[in-house]
Amino acid sequence: MVMTISVESGSRLQVRWQAMISHKSAVYGFVFGLLFSSGCTRSNPSVSLILPQKVRAQTLLLSEIQAAEKMADVIKCPIVVENSTGKVQTLKLVGTGCSCYGVTFEGRKLPKGEPLEIGVNETVLLNVDAGPPLTESLQDYQARFEFQSAADGRIEQNVLCELQVYRDLKVFPLVLVCETDLGVTQGLTRELTIERIYRSEDGVTAEPTIKHLPEGVSVVKTVRSVGPIELETGIWKTVWTSLLSVQVAGDLSATGKRETYEVEFMNHEDGTIIDSAQMQLVRRARAPILFPKQIQFGRIPLGEKRRRTIFLTHSEEAEFQLSLEESQLPENVSVMIPEETASRFRVEVEIEGLELGDWTETLQLSTNLRKQPTVEVELKAIFKKPDDD
């Protein structure tokens, strides 16, 4: 990458820098060259120090950040400063974009306002001192420096460091939801997108495998759909599409259960896992009535009562009837149900603390719907001693 930057403010600040990144066993090399363009020579007395206005940091993968022993050494954002004059020059750090990070010189944090002397024809290397982000992001770090110009006196210049962080492995959707109608069992085909961003010299990558699939789920096929594409030097992206066959039962007793499976990339030479992600699968039947499966009443002192509200709604806004056999209720539970036919019901449930300990009861309501004749809600509470005991 070659960049020429020219800034006019009485004096001319120009920099041309070249960065070359190579990778071998997570070791990176940077080579920087600094020279003047034809409009400004090293003998120009108006130029004192040469700084870049923008620097691109070494791109990082989240796995590299997570594996680092010292977070302070992870970011590599070299700021090359050159003194091309015939006398010693002084550079000062004015400040950074946030008090949470700074600038280092030879591994030492550079205090704000402390003079840093740069000898005749000497080049020094500064670096951003910051904790790396722990999510995929494009992060900016800023540092402002002060130095002297023969023509304009004191000059302040801002240097911007840009850091790209990639998440190694992405699988979409994060939660695979498969639905069927109540009472209808069917096989569905669902698509997964698997994206891997990785560091490589030639773009070669392992292929994904999907493991620990729940019963009734299988892989139909997995094909490479994109790439490998080189996003930048040494950083590649490849995308796969995987088709899953999922059996879904139209049974309310099993609906909504979350199951897990894993997407893995394995090094076949030594059997180690390179990348992996745990995903979730939800299979459920579409029931006409939507309602909470469980109500928590919390901790209730013995002898006291507590009320909760349950809302039941028809998914298609159709009217239905709701009823209850009160003789089946425990003695410490009372339920209030509107008598009219409606598409939405507000049911009040009140319980009283009777015996110490955990308490669980199933509330069963009846409807006039053929597909969903009953609705069951689990009631849970903890009965405790009164507060004044």
CSV table of C-alpha atoms in Angstrom, one decimal:
chain,number,residue,atom,x,y,z
A,1,MET,CA,0.0,0.0,0.0
A,2,VAL,CA,1.4,3.4,-1.0
A,3,MET,CA,0.0,6.7,0.3
A,4,THR,CA,1.2,10.3,-0.2
A,5,ILE,CA,-0.2,12.9,2.3
A,6,SER,CA,0.3,16.6,1.9
A,7,VAL,CA,-0.8,19.2,4.4
A,8,GLU,CA,-0.5,23.0,3.9
A,9,SER,CA,-0.4,25.2,6.9
A,10,GLY,CA,2.3,27.7,6.0
A,11,SER,CA,4.8,24.9,6.0
A,12,ARG,CA,4.4,21.7,4.0
A,13,LEU,CA,4.1,18.3,5.8
A,14,GLN,CA,4.4,15.4,3.4
A,15,VAL,CA,4.8,11.8,4.0
A,16,ARG,CA,4.9,8.8,1.7
A,17,TRP,CA,4.8,5.5,3.6
A,18,GLN,CA,4.8,2.0,2.5
A,19,ALA,CA,3.6,-1.0,4.6
A,20,MET,CA,4.1,-4.6,3.8
A,21,ILE,CA,2.4,-7.2,6.0
A,22,SER,CA,3.4,-10.9,5.8
A,23,HIS,CA,2.3,-13.8,8.0
A,24,LYS,CA,4.0,-16.9,9.1
A,25,SER,CA,3.1,-18.5,12.4
A,26,ALA,CA,1.2,-15.3,13.5
A,27,VAL,CA,4.4,-13.2,13.1
A,28,TYR,CA,4.0,-10.0,11.2
A,29,GLY,CA,6.6,-7.7,9.7
A,30,PHE,CA,6.2,-4.1,8.8
A,31,VAL,CA,8.5,-2.2,6.5
A,32,PHE,CA,8.1,1.6,6.3
A,33,GLY,CA,9.8,4.0,3.9
A,34,LEU,CA,9.7,7.8,4.2
A,35,LEU,CA,10.7,10.2,1.5
A,36,PHE,CA,9.7,13.6,0.2
A,37,SER,CA,7.9,14.3,-3.1
A,38,SER,CA,9.4,16.5,-5.8
A,39,GLY,CA,7.6,19.6,-4.3
A,40,CYS,CA,9.6,19.4,-1.1
A,41,THR,CA,13.2,18.3,-0.6
A,42,ARG,CA,15.1,17.4,2.6
A,43,SER,CA,16.9,20.7,2.4
A,44,ASN,CA,13.6,22.7,2.8
A,45,PRO,CA,14.2,24.7,5.9
A,46,SER,CA,10.4,25.1,6.6
A,47,VAL,CA,10.1,21.4,7.4
A,48,SER,CA,11.0,20.1,10.8
A,49,LEU,CA,9.2,16.8,11.6
A,50,ILE,CA,7.3,14.5,9.2
A,51,LEU,CA,4.3,12.6,10.7
A,52,PRO,CA,1.6,10.6,8.9
A,53,GLN,CA,-2.0,11.9,9.1
A,54,LYS,CA,-3.5,8.4,8.9
A,55,VAL,CA,-2.1,5.0,9.8
A,56,ARG,CA,-3.6,1.6,9.1
A,57,ALA,CA,-3.0,-0.8,12.0
A,58,GLN,CA,-2.4,-4.5,11.6
A,59,THR,CA,-5.8,-6.2,11.1
A,60,LEU,CA,-6.7,-8.6,13.9
A,61,LEU,CA,-9.0,-11.6,14.3
A,62,LEU,CA,-11.0,-12.0,17.5
A,63,SER,CA,-9.3,-15.4,18.0
A,64,GLU,CA,-5.9,-13.6,18.0
A,65,ILE,CA,-7.0,-11.1,20.6
A,66,GLN,CA,-8.5,-13.8,22.8
A,67,ALA,CA,-5.3,-15.9,22.6
A,68,ALA,CA,-3.0,-13.0,23.4
A,69,GLU,CA,-1.1,-13.2,26.7
A,70,LYS,CA,-0.8,-9.4,27.1
A,71,MET,CA,-3.7,-7.3,25.7
A,72,ALA,CA,-1.4,-4.2,25.8
A,73,ASP,CA,0.8,-5.6,23.1
A,74,VAL,CA,-1.9,-6.7,20.7
A,75,ILE,CA,-2.4,-3.5,18.7
A,76,LYS,CA,0.3,-2.8,16.1
A,77,CYS,CA,-0.3,0.7,14.9
A,78,PRO,CA,3.2,2.2,14.0
A,79,ILE,CA,3.4,6.0,13.8
A,80,VAL,CA,6.7,6.8,12.1
A,81,VAL,CA,8.1,10.2,12.8
A,82,GLU,CA,11.1,11.5,10.9
A,83,ASN,CA,13.5,14.4,11.5
A,84,SER,CA,15.0,15.4,8.2
A,85,THR,CA,16.5,18.7,9.4
A,86,GLY,CA,20.1,19.4,10.5
A,87,LYS,CA,19.3,19.8,14.1
A,88,VAL,CA,17.6,18.0,17.0
A,89,GLN,CA,13.8,18.4,17.0
A,90,THR,CA,11.3,18.0,19.9
A,91,LEU,CA,7.9,16.3,19.7
A,92,LYS,CA,5.2,16.4,22.4
A,93,LEU,CA,2.0,14.4,22.8
A,94,VAL,CA,-0.9,16.8,23.3
A,95,GLY,CA,-3.6,14.2,23.9
A,96,THR,CA,-5.6,11.3,22.6
A,97,GLY,CA,-9.2,10.8,21.5
A,98,CYS,CA,-10.0,9.2,24.9
A,99,SER,CA,-8.3,9.1,28.3
A,100,CYS,CA,-8.6,5.3,28.1
A,101,TYR,CA,-5.6,4.9,25.7
A,102,GLY,CA,-2.3,6.6,25.0
A,103,VAL,CA,0.9,6.4,22.9
A,104,THR,CA,4.1,4.4,23.6
A,105,PHE,CA,7.7,4.9,22.6
A,106,GLU,CA,10.1,2.0,22.9
A,107,GLY,CA,7.5,0.2,25.1
A,108,ARG,CA,7.2,3.2,27.5
A,109,LYS,CA,4.0,5.2,27.8
A,110,LEU,CA,4.6,8.7,26.5
A,111,PRO,CA,3.3,11.2,29.1
A,112,LYS,CA,1.3,14.2,27.7
A,113,GLY,CA,3.5,17.3,27.3
A,114,GLU,CA,6.8,15.4,27.9
A,115,PRO,CA,9.4,16.4,25.2
A,116,LEU,CA,10.6,13.6,23.0
A,117,GLU,CA,13.9,14.5,21.3
A,118,ILE,CA,14.5,13.2,17.8
A,119,GLY,CA,18.0,13.5,16.6
A,120,VAL,CA,19.4,14.7,13.3
A,121,ASN,CA,18.1,12.5,10.4
A,122,GLU,CA,16.6,10.2,13.0
A,123,THR,CA,13.4,8.2,12.6
A,124,VAL,CA,11.4,7.1,15.7
A,125,LEU,CA,8.5,4.7,16.0
A,126,LEU,CA,5.5,5.3,18.2
A,127,ASN,CA,2.6,3.0,18.8
A,128,VAL,CA,-1.0,3.3,20.1
A,129,ASP,CA,-1.3,2.0,23.6
A,130,ALA,CA,-4.9,0.7,23.9
A,131,GLY,CA,-7.0,-2.4,24.8
A,132,PRO,CA,-8.3,-4.0,21.6
A,133,PRO,CA,-12.0,-4.3,21.0
A,134,LEU,CA,-13.6,-7.7,21.8
A,135,THR,CA,-16.2,-7.6,19.0
A,136,GLU,CA,-16.0,-7.3,15.3
A,137,SER,CA,-15.5,-3.6,14.5
A,138,LEU,CA,-13.6,-0.8,12.8
A,139,GLN,CA,-11.9,1.1,15.5
A,140,ASP,CA,-10.4,4.6,15.3
A,141,TYR,CA,-7.6,5.9,17.7
A,142,GLN,CA,-6.4,9.5,17.6
A,143,ALA,CA,-3.3,11.2,18.9
A,144,ARG,CA,-2.4,14.9,18.6
A,145,PHE,CA,1.2,16.0,18.6
A,146,GLU,CA,3.0,19.3,18.9
A,147,PHE,CA,6.3,20.3,17.3
A,148,GLN,CA,8.1,23.3,16.0
A,149,SER,CA,8.2,24.6,12.4
A,150,ALA,CA,10.9,27.0,11.2
A,151,ALA,CA,8.3,29.0,9.3
A,152,ASP,CA,5.2,28.9,11.5
A,153,GLY,CA,6.5,28.2,15.0
A,154,ARG,CA,4.4,25.7,17.0
A,155,ILE,CA,2.3,23.2,15.0
A,156,GLU,CA,-0.3,20.7,16.2
A,157,GLN,CA,-1.0,17.7,14.0
A,158,ASN,CA,-3.6,14.9,14.5
A,159,VAL,CA,-2.7,11.3,13.6
A,160,LEU,CA,-5.5,8.9,13.0
A,161,CYS,CA,-4.9,5.1,13.5
A,162,GLU,CA,-7.6,2.8,12.0
A,163,LEU,CA,-7.9,-0.8,13.3
A,164,GLN,CA,-10.1,-3.5,11.7
A,165,VAL,CA,-11.1,-6.5,13.8
A,166,TYR,CA,-12.9,-9.4,12.3
A,167,ARG,CA,-14.9,-12.2,13.9
A,168,ASP,CA,-13.4,-15.5,12.7
A,169,LEU,CA,-16.6,-17.5,12.3
A,170,LYS,CA,-20.2,-16.5,11.7
A,171,VAL,CA,-23.2,-18.7,11.2
A,172,PHE,CA,-26.6,-17.4,10.2
A,173,PRO,CA,-29.2,-17.7,11.5
A,174,LEU,CA,-28.0,-17.9,15.1
A,175,VAL,CA,-31.3,-19.6,16.1
A,176,LEU,CA,-32.8,-21.8,13.5
A,177,VAL,CA,-36.6,-21.8,14.0
A,178,CYS,CA,-38.7,-24.5,12.3
A,179,GLU,CA,-42.5,-24.4,12.6
A,180,THR,CA,-45.4,-26.6,11.6
A,181,ASP,CA,-49.2,-26.4,12.2
A,182,LEU,CA,-50.5,-28.0,15.4
A,183,GLY,CA,-51.1,-31.7,14.8
A,184,VAL,CA,-49.1,-31.8,11.5
A,185,THR,CA,-45.7,-33.5,11.4
A,186,GLN,CA,-43.5,-32.6,8.5
A,187,GLY,CA,-40.0,-32.5,7.2
A,188,LEU,CA,-38.5,-29.0,6.5
A,189,THR,CA,-35.4,-27.9,4.7
A,190,ARG,CA,-33.5,-25.0,6.2
A,191,GLU,CA,-30.4,-23.1,5.0
A,192,LEU,CA,-27.4,-22.1,7.0
A,193,THR,CA,-24.8,-19.6,5.9
A,194,ILE,CA,-21.3,-20.3,7.3
A,195,GLU,CA,-18.7,-17.5,6.9
A,196,ARG,CA,-15.1,-17.8,8.0
A,197,ILE,CA,-12.5,-15.0,8.0
A,198,TYR,CA,-9.0,-16.2,8.5
A,199,ARG,CA,-5.3,-15.5,8.1
A,200,SER,CA,-3.5,-17.4,5.3
A,201,GLU,CA,-0.8,-17.0,2.7
A,202,ASP,CA,-2.8,-18.6,-0.1
A,203,GLY,CA,-6.4,-18.6,1.1
A,204,VAL,CA,-6.5,-22.4,1.7
A,205,THR,CA,-8.9,-23.3,4.5
A,206,ALA,CA,-10.5,-26.4,6.1
A,207,GLU,CA,-14.1,-27.3,5.3
A,208,PRO,CA,-16.8,-26.9,7.9
A,209,THR,CA,-18.5,-29.9,9.5
A,210,ILE,CA,-21.8,-29.8,11.4
A,211,LYS,CA,-21.8,-32.0,14.5
A,212,HIS,CA,-23.9,-33.1,17.4
A,213,LEU,CA,-27.2,-32.6,15.5
A,214,PRO,CA,-30.4,-33.3,17.5
A,215,GLU,CA,-32.5,-36.3,16.7
A,216,GLY,CA,-34.5,-35.8,13.5
A,217,VAL,CA,-32.0,-33.3,12.0
A,218,SER,CA,-29.5,-34.2,9.2
A,219,VAL,CA,-27.2,-32.4,6.8
A,220,VAL,CA,-28.3,-32.7,3.2
A,221,LYS,CA,-25.3,-31.0,1.6
A,222,THR,CA,-22.7,-28.3,2.3
A,223,VAL,CA,-21.3,-26.3,-0.7
A,224,ARG,CA,-18.8,-23.5,-1.0
A,225,SER,CA,-20.7,-20.4,-2.2
A,226,VAL,CA,-18.2,-17.5,-2.0
A,227,GLY,CA,-14.5,-17.3,-2.2
A,228,PRO,CA,-11.9,-17.6,-1.1
A,229,ILE,CA,-11.7,-13.8,-1.3
A,230,GLU,CA,-8.6,-11.9,-0.1
A,231,LEU,CA,-10.0,-8.9,1.9
A,232,GLU,CA,-6.5,-7.5,2.4
A,233,THR,CA,-3.0,-8.9,2.3
A,234,GLY,CA,-3.1,-12.2,4.2
A,235,ILE,CA,-6.7,-11.9,5.3
A,236,TRP,CA,-9.3,-14.1,3.5
A,237,LYS,CA,-13.0,-14.8,3.6
A,238,THR,CA,-14.8,-17.9,2.4
A,239,VAL,CA,-18.6,-18.6,2.7
A,240,TRP,CA,-20.4,-22.0,2.6
A,241,THR,CA,-24.1,-22.8,2.3
A,242,SER,CA,-25.4,-25.8,4.2
A,243,LEU,CA,-28.9,-27.4,3.8
A,244,LEU,CA,-30.4,-29.1,6.8
A,245,SER,CA,-33.3,-31.5,6.9
A,246,VAL,CA,-35.4,-31.0,10.0
A,247,GLN,CA,-38.3,-33.1,11.2
A,248,VAL,CA,-40.9,-31.1,13.1
A,249,ALA,CA,-43.7,-32.7,15.1
A,250,GLY,CA,-47.0,-30.8,15.6
A,251,ASP,CA,-47.0,-31.6,19.3
A,252,LEU,CA,-47.4,-28.8,21.8
A,253,SER,CA,-45.6,-30.8,24.5
A,254,ALA,CA,-42.4,-30.6,22.5
A,255,THR,CA,-42.8,-27.1,21.1
A,256,GLY,CA,-40.4,-24.3,21.8
A,257,LYS,CA,-37.6,-26.5,23.2
A,258,ARG,CA,-34.1,-25.1,22.4
A,259,GLU,CA,-31.6,-27.7,21.1
A,260,THR,CA,-27.9,-27.1,20.3
A,261,TYR,CA,-25.5,-28.2,17.5
A,262,GLU,CA,-22.0,-27.2,16.5
A,263,VAL,CA,-20.2,-25.9,13.4
A,264,GLU,CA,-16.5,-26.8,13.4
A,265,PHE,CA,-13.4,-26.4,11.3
A,266,MET,CA,-10.8,-29.0,12.1
A,267,ASN,CA,-7.1,-29.3,11.3
A,268,HIS,CA,-7.0,-32.8,9.8
A,269,GLU,CA,-3.2,-33.1,10.3
A,270,ASP,CA,-3.4,-33.0,14.1
A,271,GLY,CA,-7.1,-33.2,14.8
A,272,THR,CA,-7.3,-29.9,16.6
A,273,ILE,CA,-10.3,-27.6,16.3
A,274,ILE,CA,-9.4,-24.4,14.4
A,275,ASP,CA,-12.8,-22.6,14.8
A,276,SER,CA,-16.1,-23.6,16.2
A,277,ALA,CA,-19.5,-22.1,17.0
A,278,GLN,CA,-22.5,-23.5,19.0
A,279,MET,CA,-25.8,-22.9,17.4
A,280,GLN,CA,-29.4,-23.3,18.5
A,281,LEU,CA,-32.5,-25.0,16.9
A,282,VAL,CA,-36.1,-24.4,17.9
A,283,ARG,CA,-38.9,-26.7,16.7
A,284,ARG,CA,-42.4,-25.7,17.5
A,285,ALA,CA,-46.1,-26.1,16.5
A,286,ARG,CA,-48.1,-23.0,15.6
A,287,ALA,CA,-50.8,-23.0,18.2
A,288,PRO,CA,-54.0,-20.9,17.7
A,289,ILE,CA,-53.7,-19.5,21.2
A,290,LEU,CA,-50.6,-17.6,22.3
A,291,PHE,CA,-49.9,-17.6,26.1
A,292,PRO,CA,-47.0,-17.9,28.6
A,293,LYS,CA,-46.0,-21.4,29.4
A,294,GLN,CA,-44.9,-20.5,33.0
A,295,ILE,CA,-45.7,-17.8,35.6
A,296,GLN,CA,-43.3,-17.0,38.4
A,297,PHE,CA,-44.9,-15.6,41.6
A,298,GLY,CA,-41.6,-15.3,43.5
A,299,ARG,CA,-41.1,-15.6,47.3
A,300,ILE,CA,-44.4,-15.4,49.2
A,301,PRO,CA,-44.6,-15.3,53.1
A,302,LEU,CA,-46.9,-17.9,54.5
A,303,GLY,CA,-50.5,-16.7,54.8
A,304,GLU,CA,-50.0,-13.9,52.3
A,305,LYS,CA,-51.5,-13.8,48.8
A,306,ARG,CA,-50.0,-12.7,45.4
A,307,ARG,CA,-51.7,-12.1,42.1
A,308,ARG,CA,-50.4,-12.4,38.6
A,309,THR,CA,-52.1,-11.7,35.2
A,310,ILE,CA,-52.0,-14.1,32.3
A,311,PHE,CA,-52.8,-12.9,28.8
A,312,LEU,CA,-54.1,-15.3,26.2
A,313,THR,CA,-54.5,-14.2,22.5
A,314,HIS,CA,-55.7,-15.9,19.4
A,315,SER,CA,-52.9,-15.7,16.7
A,316,GLU,CA,-55.5,-14.9,14.0
A,317,GLU,CA,-57.6,-12.6,16.2
A,318,ALA,CA,-60.5,-15.1,16.1
A,319,GLU,CA,-62.9,-15.2,19.0
A,320,PHE,CA,-62.9,-18.3,21.3
A,321,GLN,CA,-64.3,-19.3,24.7
A,322,LEU,CA,-62.3,-20.0,27.8
A,323,SER,CA,-63.4,-21.9,30.9
A,324,LEU,CA,-62.2,-23.6,34.0
A,325,GLU,CA,-63.2,-26.5,36.2
A,326,GLU,CA,-62.9,-24.8,39.6
A,327,SER,CA,-63.3,-28.0,41.5
A,328,GLN,CA,-59.9,-29.1,40.2
A,329,LEU,CA,-58.1,-26.1,41.6
A,330,PRO,CA,-55.9,-26.4,44.7
A,331,GLU,CA,-57.3,-24.7,47.8
A,332,ASN,CA,-54.7,-22.0,47.7
A,333,VAL,CA,-55.3,-21.0,44.1
A,334,SER,CA,-58.1,-18.8,42.7
A,335,VAL,CA,-58.7,-17.9,39.0
A,336,MET,CA,-60.8,-15.1,37.5
A,337,ILE,CA,-61.8,-15.6,33.8
A,338,PRO,CA,-64.1,-13.2,31.8
A,339,GLU,CA,-67.3,-15.0,30.8
A,340,GLU,CA,-67.6,-13.4,27.3
A,341,THR,CA,-66.3,-14.8,24.0
A,342,ALA,CA,-63.3,-12.9,22.8
A,343,SER,CA,-60.0,-13.0,20.8
A,344,ARG,CA,-58.0,-11.9,23.8
A,345,PHE,CA,-58.4,-12.8,27.5
A,346,ARG,CA,-57.0,-11.3,30.7
A,347,VAL,CA,-56.9,-14.0,33.4
A,348,GLU,CA,-56.2,-13.1,37.0
A,349,VAL,CA,-54.5,-15.8,39.1
A,350,GLU,CA,-54.1,-15.5,42.9
A,351,ILE,CA,-52.2,-17.9,45.1
A,352,GLU,CA,-51.7,-18.0,48.9
A,353,GLY,CA,-48.6,-19.3,50.7
A,354,LEU,CA,-49.4,-22.4,52.7
A,355,GLU,CA,-46.4,-24.6,53.3
A,356,LEU,CA,-42.7,-23.8,53.4
A,357,GLY,CA,-40.6,-24.6,50.3
A,358,ASP,CA,-40.8,-24.7,46.5
A,359,TRP,CA,-44.3,-24.9,45.1
A,360,THR,CA,-45.4,-25.9,41.5
A,361,GLU,CA,-48.9,-26.4,40.1
A,362,THR,CA,-50.3,-26.7,36.6
A,363,LEU,CA,-53.2,-24.5,35.7
A,364,GLN,CA,-55.4,-26.2,33.0
A,365,LEU,CA,-57.9,-24.0,31.1
A,366,SER,CA,-60.4,-25.3,28.5
A,367,THR,CA,-61.3,-23.8,25.2
A,368,ASN,CA,-63.9,-24.5,22.4
A,369,LEU,CA,-61.2,-24.8,19.8
A,370,ARG,CA,-60.8,-28.2,18.1
A,371,LYS,CA,-57.0,-27.8,17.4
A,372,GLN,CA,-56.3,-26.6,21.0
A,373,PRO,CA,-58.9,-27.8,23.4
A,374,THR,CA,-56.7,-27.1,26.5
A,375,VAL,CA,-54.2,-24.6,27.6
A,376,GLU,CA,-51.7,-25.4,30.4
A,377,VAL,CA,-49.7,-22.9,32.4
A,378,GLU,CA,-47.2,-23.9,35.0
A,379,LEU,CA,-47.4,-21.8,38.2
A,380,LYS,CA,-44.3,-21.6,40.4
A,381,ALA,CA,-43.5,-20.0,43.8
A,382,ILE,CA,-41.4,-20.3,46.9
A,383,PHE,CA,-43.3,-20.1,50.2
A,384,LYS,CA,-41.3,-18.7,53.1
A,385,LYS,CA,-41.7,-17.7,56.7
A,386,PRO,CA,-43.4,-14.4,57.4
A,387,ASP,CA,-40.9,-11.5,57.6
A,388,ASP,CA,-41.6,-10.8,61.2
A,389,ASP,CA,-40.8,-14.3,62.4
